[in-house]
XYZ file of C-alpha atoms in Angstrom:
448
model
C -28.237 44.172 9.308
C -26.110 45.630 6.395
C -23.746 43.352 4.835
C -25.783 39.891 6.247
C -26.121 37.654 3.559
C -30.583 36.997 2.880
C -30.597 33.754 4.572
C -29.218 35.523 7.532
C -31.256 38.670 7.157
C -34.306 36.487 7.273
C -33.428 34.035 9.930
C -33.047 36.884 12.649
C -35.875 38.647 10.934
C -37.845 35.359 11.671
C -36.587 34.883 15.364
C -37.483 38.323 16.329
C -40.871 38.384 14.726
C -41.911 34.986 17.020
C -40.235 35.934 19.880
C -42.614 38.977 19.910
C -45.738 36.935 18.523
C -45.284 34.886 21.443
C -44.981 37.187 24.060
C -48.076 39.636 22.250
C -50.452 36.755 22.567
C -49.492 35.957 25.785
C -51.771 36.509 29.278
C -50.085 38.094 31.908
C -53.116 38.254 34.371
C -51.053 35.861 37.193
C -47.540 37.422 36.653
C -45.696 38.735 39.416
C -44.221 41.960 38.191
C -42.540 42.550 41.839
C -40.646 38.986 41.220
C -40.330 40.107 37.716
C -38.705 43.195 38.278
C -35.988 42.186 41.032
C -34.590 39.360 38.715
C -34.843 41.685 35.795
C -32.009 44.082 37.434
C -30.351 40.970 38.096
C -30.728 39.712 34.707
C -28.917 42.822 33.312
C -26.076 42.970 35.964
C -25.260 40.111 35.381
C -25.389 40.344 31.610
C -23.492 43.110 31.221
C -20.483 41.366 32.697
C -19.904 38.267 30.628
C -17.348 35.607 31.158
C -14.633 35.141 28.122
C -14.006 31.052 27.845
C -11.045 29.992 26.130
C -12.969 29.662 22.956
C -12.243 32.658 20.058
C -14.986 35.199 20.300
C -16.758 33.126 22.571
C -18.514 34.917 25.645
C -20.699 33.048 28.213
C -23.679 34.950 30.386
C -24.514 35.055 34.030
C -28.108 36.086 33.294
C -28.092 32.490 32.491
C -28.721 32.279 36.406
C -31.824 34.845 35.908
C -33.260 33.297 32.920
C -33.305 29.944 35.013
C -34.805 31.472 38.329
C -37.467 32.814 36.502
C -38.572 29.006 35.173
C -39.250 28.243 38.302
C -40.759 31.560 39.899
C -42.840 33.269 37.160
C -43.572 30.271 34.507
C -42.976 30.712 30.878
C -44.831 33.785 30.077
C -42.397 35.525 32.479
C -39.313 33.599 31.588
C -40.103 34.742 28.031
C -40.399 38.671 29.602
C -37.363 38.657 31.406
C -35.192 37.261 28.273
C -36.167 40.342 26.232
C -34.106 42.489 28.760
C -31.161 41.531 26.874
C -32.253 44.373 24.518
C -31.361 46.414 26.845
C -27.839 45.252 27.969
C -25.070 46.891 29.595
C -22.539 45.260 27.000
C -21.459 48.098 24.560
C -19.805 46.137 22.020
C -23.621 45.264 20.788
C -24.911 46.167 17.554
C -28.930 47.310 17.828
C -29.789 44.028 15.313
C -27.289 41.975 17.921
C -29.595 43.190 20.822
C -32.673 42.312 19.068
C -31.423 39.024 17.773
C -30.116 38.183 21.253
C -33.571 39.624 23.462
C -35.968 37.158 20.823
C -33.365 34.003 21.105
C -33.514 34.379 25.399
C -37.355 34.931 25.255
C -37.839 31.788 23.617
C -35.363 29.783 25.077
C -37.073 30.869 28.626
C -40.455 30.444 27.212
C -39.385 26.708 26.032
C -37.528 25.900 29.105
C -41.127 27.101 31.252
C -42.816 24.872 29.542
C -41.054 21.578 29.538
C -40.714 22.713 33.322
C -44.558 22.869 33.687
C -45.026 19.272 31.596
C -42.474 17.369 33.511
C -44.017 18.411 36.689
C -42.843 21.652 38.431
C -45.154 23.611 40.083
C -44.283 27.377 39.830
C -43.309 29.100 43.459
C -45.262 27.841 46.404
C -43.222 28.067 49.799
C -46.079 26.133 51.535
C -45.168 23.368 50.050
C -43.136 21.593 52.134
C -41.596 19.078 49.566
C -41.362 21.690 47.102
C -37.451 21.506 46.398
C -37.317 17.655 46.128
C -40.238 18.063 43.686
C -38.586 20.380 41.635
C -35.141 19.510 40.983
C -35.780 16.967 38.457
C -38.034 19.228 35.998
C -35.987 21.938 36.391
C -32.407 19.776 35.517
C -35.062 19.569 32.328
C -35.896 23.136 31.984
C -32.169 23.766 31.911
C -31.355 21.524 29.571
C -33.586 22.923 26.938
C -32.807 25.887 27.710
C -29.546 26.022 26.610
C -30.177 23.591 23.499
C -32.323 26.500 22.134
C -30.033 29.391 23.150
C -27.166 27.278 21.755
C -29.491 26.171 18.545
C -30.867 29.694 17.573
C -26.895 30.898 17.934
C -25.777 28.608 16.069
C -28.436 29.336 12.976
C -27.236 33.185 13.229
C -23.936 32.435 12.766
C -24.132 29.935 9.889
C -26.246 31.767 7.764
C -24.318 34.405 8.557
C -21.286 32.798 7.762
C -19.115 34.169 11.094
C -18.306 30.464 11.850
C -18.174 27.004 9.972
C -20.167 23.850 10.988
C -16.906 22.000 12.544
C -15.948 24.901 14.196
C -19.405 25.194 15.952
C -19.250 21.641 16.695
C -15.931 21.781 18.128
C -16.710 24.853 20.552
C -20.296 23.815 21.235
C -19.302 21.326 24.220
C -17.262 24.292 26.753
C -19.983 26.528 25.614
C -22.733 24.230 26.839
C -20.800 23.414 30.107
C -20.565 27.178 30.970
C -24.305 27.986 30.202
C -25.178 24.514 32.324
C -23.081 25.712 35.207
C -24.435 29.294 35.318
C -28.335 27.831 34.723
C -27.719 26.103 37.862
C -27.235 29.217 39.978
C -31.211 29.545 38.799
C -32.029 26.583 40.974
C -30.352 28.309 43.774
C -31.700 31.571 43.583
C -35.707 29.831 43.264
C -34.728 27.679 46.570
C -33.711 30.727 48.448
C -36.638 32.979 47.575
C -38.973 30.837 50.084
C -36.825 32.236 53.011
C -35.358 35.502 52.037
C -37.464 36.977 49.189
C -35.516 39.362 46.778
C -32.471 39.090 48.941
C -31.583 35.851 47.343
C -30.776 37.548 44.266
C -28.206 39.568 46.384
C -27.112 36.271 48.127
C -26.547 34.772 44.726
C -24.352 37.637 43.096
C -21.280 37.002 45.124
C -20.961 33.294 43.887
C -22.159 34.401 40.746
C -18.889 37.001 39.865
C -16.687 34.793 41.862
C -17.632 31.464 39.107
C -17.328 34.490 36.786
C -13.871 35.574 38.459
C -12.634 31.764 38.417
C -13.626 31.402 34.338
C -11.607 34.958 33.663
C -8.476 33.171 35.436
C -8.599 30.209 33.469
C -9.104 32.729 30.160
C -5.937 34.738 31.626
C -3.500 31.901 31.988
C -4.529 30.326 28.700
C -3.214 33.575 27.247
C -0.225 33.897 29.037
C 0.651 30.115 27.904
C -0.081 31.152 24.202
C 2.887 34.090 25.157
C 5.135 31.581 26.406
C 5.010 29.564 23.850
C 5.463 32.659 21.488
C 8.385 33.815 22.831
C 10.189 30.333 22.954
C 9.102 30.150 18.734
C 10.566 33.971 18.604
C 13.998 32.769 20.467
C 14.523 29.894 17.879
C 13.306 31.244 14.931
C 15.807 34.374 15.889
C 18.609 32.212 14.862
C 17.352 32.113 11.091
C 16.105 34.878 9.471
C 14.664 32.373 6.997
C 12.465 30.124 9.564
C 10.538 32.907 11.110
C 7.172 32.368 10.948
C 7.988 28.354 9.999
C 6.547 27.151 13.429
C 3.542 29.146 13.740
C 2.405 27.900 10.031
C 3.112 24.420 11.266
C 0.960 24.500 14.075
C -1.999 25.886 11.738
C -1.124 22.990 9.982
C -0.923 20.611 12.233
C -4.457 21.635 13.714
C -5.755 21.061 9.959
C -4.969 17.557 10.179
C -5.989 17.059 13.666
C -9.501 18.754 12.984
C -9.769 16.606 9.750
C -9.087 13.145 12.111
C -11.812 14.537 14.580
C -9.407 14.509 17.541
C -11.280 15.917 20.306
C -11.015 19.769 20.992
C -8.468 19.589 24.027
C -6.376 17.104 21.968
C -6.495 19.769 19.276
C -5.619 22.593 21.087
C -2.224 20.145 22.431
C -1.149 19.798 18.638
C -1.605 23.740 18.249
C 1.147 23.682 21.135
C 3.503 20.776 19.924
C 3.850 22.502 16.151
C 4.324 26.010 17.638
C 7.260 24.090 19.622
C 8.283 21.347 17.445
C 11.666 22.787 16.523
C 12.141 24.453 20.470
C 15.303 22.049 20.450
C 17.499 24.189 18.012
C 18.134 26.004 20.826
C 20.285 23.585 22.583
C 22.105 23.142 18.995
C 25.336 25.102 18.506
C 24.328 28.375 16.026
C 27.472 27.487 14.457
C 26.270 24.106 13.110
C 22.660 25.191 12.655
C 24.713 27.988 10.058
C 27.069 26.245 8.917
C 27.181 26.586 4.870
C 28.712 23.153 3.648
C 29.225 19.808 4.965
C 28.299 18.324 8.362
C 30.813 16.291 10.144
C 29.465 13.238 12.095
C 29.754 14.873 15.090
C 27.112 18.085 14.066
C 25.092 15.716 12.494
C 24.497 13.560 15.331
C 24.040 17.202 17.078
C 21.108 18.003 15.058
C 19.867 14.583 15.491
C 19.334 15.539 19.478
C 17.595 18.527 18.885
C 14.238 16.807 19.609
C 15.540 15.680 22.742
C 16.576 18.773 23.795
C 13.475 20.534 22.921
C 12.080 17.381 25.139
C 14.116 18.770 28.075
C 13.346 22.359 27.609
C 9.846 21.773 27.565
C 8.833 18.619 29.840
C 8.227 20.770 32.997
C 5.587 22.709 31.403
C 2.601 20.550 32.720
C -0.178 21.398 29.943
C 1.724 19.968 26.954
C 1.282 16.538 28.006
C 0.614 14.574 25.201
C 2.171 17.234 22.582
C 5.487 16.785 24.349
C 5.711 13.442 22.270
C 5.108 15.436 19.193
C 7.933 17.562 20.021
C 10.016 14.422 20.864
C 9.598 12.355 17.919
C 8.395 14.590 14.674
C 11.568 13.799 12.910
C 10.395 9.918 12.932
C 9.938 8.433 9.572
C 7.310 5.405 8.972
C 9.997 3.449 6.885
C 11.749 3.395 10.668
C 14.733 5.499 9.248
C 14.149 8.773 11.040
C 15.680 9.666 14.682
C 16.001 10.019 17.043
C 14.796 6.412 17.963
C 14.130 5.200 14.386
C 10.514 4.402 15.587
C 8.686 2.357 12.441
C 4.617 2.620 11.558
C 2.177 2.860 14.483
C 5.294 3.244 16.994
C 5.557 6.969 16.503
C 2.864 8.600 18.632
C 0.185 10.268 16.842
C 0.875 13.968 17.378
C 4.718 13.407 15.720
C 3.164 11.825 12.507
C 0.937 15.002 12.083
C 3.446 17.289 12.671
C 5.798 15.753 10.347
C 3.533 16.226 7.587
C 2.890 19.862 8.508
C 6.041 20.476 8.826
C 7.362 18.823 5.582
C 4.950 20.926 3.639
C 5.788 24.378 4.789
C 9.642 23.895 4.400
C 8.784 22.863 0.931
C 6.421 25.951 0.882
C 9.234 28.470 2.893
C 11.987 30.337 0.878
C 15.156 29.101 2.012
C 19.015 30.558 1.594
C 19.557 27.980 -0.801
C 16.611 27.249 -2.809
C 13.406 29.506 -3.246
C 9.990 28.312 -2.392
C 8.103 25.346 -3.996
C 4.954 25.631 -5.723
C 1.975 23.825 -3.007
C 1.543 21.658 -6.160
C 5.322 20.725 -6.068
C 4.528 20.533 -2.398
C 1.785 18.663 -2.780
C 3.683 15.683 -4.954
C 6.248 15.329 -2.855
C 4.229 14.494 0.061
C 2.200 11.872 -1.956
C 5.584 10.692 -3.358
C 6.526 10.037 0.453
C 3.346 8.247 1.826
C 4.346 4.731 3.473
C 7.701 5.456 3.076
C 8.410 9.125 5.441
C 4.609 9.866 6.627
C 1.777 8.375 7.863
C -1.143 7.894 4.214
C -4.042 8.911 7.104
C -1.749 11.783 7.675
C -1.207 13.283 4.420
C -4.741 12.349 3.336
C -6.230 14.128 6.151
C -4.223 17.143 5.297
C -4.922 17.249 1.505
C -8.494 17.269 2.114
C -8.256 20.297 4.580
C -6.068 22.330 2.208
C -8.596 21.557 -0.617
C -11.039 22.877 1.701
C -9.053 25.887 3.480
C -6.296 26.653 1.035
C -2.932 27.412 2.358
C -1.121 30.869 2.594
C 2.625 30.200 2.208
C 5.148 32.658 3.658
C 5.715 35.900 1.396
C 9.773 35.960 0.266
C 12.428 36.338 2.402
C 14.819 39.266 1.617
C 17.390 39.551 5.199
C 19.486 41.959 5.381
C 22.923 41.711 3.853
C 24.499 41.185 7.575
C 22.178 38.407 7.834
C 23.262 36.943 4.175
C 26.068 34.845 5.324
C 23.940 33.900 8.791
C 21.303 31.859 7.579
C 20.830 27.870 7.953
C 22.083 25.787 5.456
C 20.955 22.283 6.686
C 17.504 21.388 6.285
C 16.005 18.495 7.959
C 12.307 19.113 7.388
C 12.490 19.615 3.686
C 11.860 15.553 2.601
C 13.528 15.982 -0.695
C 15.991 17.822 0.526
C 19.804 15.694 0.660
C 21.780 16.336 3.433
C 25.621 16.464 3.229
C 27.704 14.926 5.993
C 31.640 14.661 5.836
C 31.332 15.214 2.017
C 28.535 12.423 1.327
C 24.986 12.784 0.337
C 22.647 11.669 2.372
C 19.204 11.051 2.037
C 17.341 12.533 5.278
């Protein structure tokens, strides 16, 4: 408990203390401790081996299945019982407060979900009962449901007061989290409607499905983090032809996911706009090096090069099936509002949504960057210049959105760039992200 803020101290202080009120004042005298018992080892097998979602830090349980069984066969007062066996969990990574804290929040949440069970009409265990699935199904679909809205609700408390996660963040996760628990609550219902025939060997029955669900959500954890390395290497391999961009597209994907959290795009939209500003600039790998470097003028011809970089980071990219929509981004973030950006000279509400926040995210952190030419603006210089451009190069939503979220989160620019002296004379010389920046083609200024 050392280093918890008061609230925090209090709140899990609070949670433990009912959890244990409840279950003290509790009468036991029609429990089945044999039923009890067989779904407890089953509640801690299966909760020592949780399954990682593609959510940070987020872990979902297959005692879930357990908890949910035990609505139906031993009532609340057991429900509540076998939730304090996360105290004792396999999972090592626990803190003794953590084990506490998690043992009170599954007691209640089984006690709650018992008892909506019981009002909306299930009747606990009774294989004579020759209806007895078709009778339960409907209070038990309740029983889950509250069930994980408590678990999720008591979770949630810990980690605001706490202060481990913010409010938006919470909300944003709070849907895959609640489809996992739902899913492995309704391995419960399967376990109670096997018990009739084959006792305690349901529980066995049950385990295979269980780790293969849990096998299935591990995959789906796996190849989201091998996409993340794709996508890191193809940033390394352009950002490896200027020492002075390294980093760039990494910052504007954080920024881009500023704005699109501050718009309230949904999570899965979100998590496309992390991918279209980590490849936004992919294209500069179909541009010659030698006009990327070049320290003077641009002719026509390597102008109108650089002007098809967002079409060739379009044709790099467009096999890779889980960009969808953020392969727009990547196609048309050099689009201006005033209809004089390329490379279709799209105007307004034409360019897609995803290119008009990365343009602003990207604008910013050249501003912010060091570059072989200029040093780094101050985010207050930053700042003007990006209100200076609204209606005329970005989107006012846009750079609204993305004011309010640095007020909020603050912004970290890059550190100063010192290369090597081989790398001096290698370093790009034409910026087209910068929005005060002029560009120089065949000896005329030109503004970008």
């Amino acid at each position: 408990m050392r280093g918890l803020p008061l609230a925090a101290w209090a709140y899990v202080c609070g949670v433990v203390v009912l959890a244990a009120g409840l279950i003290a004042t509790s009468s036991f005298a029609e429990l089945d401790w044999s039923k009890l018992a067989v779904l407890a080892v089953l509640f801690l097998v299966c909760d020592s081996a949780p399954a990682r979602l593609n959510v940070e830090r987020a872990r979902v349980s297959m005692s879930f299945a357990a908890s949910l069984a035990s609505v139906v066969l031993l009532g609340p007062v057991g429900a509540a019982l076998l939730g304090c066996c996360a105290v004792v969990t396999g999972q090592r990574i626990l803190a003794p407060e953590k084990r506490l804290f998690n043992g009170a929040q599954f007691a209640l949440s089984g006690f709650i979900a018992g008892t909506v069970f019981e009002v909306l009409g299930g009747d606990r265990f009774r294989p004579e009962q020759a209806r007895w699935v078709e009778n339960v199904i409907g209070p038990f679909l309740g029983a889950l449901v509250a069930f994980v809205a408590v678990n999720l609700a008591l979770t949630t408390g810990a980690l605001l007061l706490s202060r481990q996660a913010a409010p938006r963040e919470l909300l944003r996760d709070s849907g895959q989290l609640a489809v996992g628990c739902l899913g492995y609550g309704m391995f419960g219902l399967l376990i109670a409607g096997l018990w009739p025939r084959v006792g305690p060997l349901a529980t066995v029955m049950v385990l295979l499905p269980l780790f293969i669900a849990r096998w299935a959500m591990e995959q789906a954890h796996d190849q989201h983090q091998a996409h993340a390395a794709t996508l890191a290497s193809l940033c390394q391999a352009v950002e490896t032809k200027d020492y002075y961009t390294r980093g760039h597209s990494e910052r504007v994907s954080r920024g881009s996911v500023m704005i699109a959290k501050e718009i309230g795009m949904r999570a899965d939209r979100v998590e496309a706009i992390r991918y279209a500003g980590m490849l936004h600039d992919v294209g500069k790998l179909g541009v010659p090096t030698k006009v990327l470097q070049k320290n003077g003028s641009l002719t026509a011809e390597e102008f109108a090069a650089i002007q098809l970089h967002p079409m060739r980071g379009l044709e790099i990219v467009r096999e890779i099936g889980f960009l969808d929509e953020a392969l727009a981004g990547i196609m048309h973030h050099h689009e201006k509002v005033n209809g004089r950006g390329y490379p279709m000279g799209l105007v307004g509400d034409e360019i897609p949504e995803f290119a008009r926040v990365i343009s602003v995210a990207d604008a910013f952190d050249t501003m912010t960057s060091t570059r072989s030419y200029r040093p780094a603006r101050s985010i207050e210089e930053a700042v003007a210049e990006l209100k200076r451009c609204i209606g005329d190069h970005f989107d006012p939503v846009m750079v609204e959105a993305f004011l309010r979220a640095l007020d909020r989160d603050g912004w970290e620019p890059p550190k100063p760039v010192t290369p090597p002296d081989d790398d001096i004379a290698e370093t790009t010389r034409q910026d087209h992200d910068d929005p005060s920046a002029p560009l120089r083609v065949a000896g005329d200024e030109v503004r970008k």
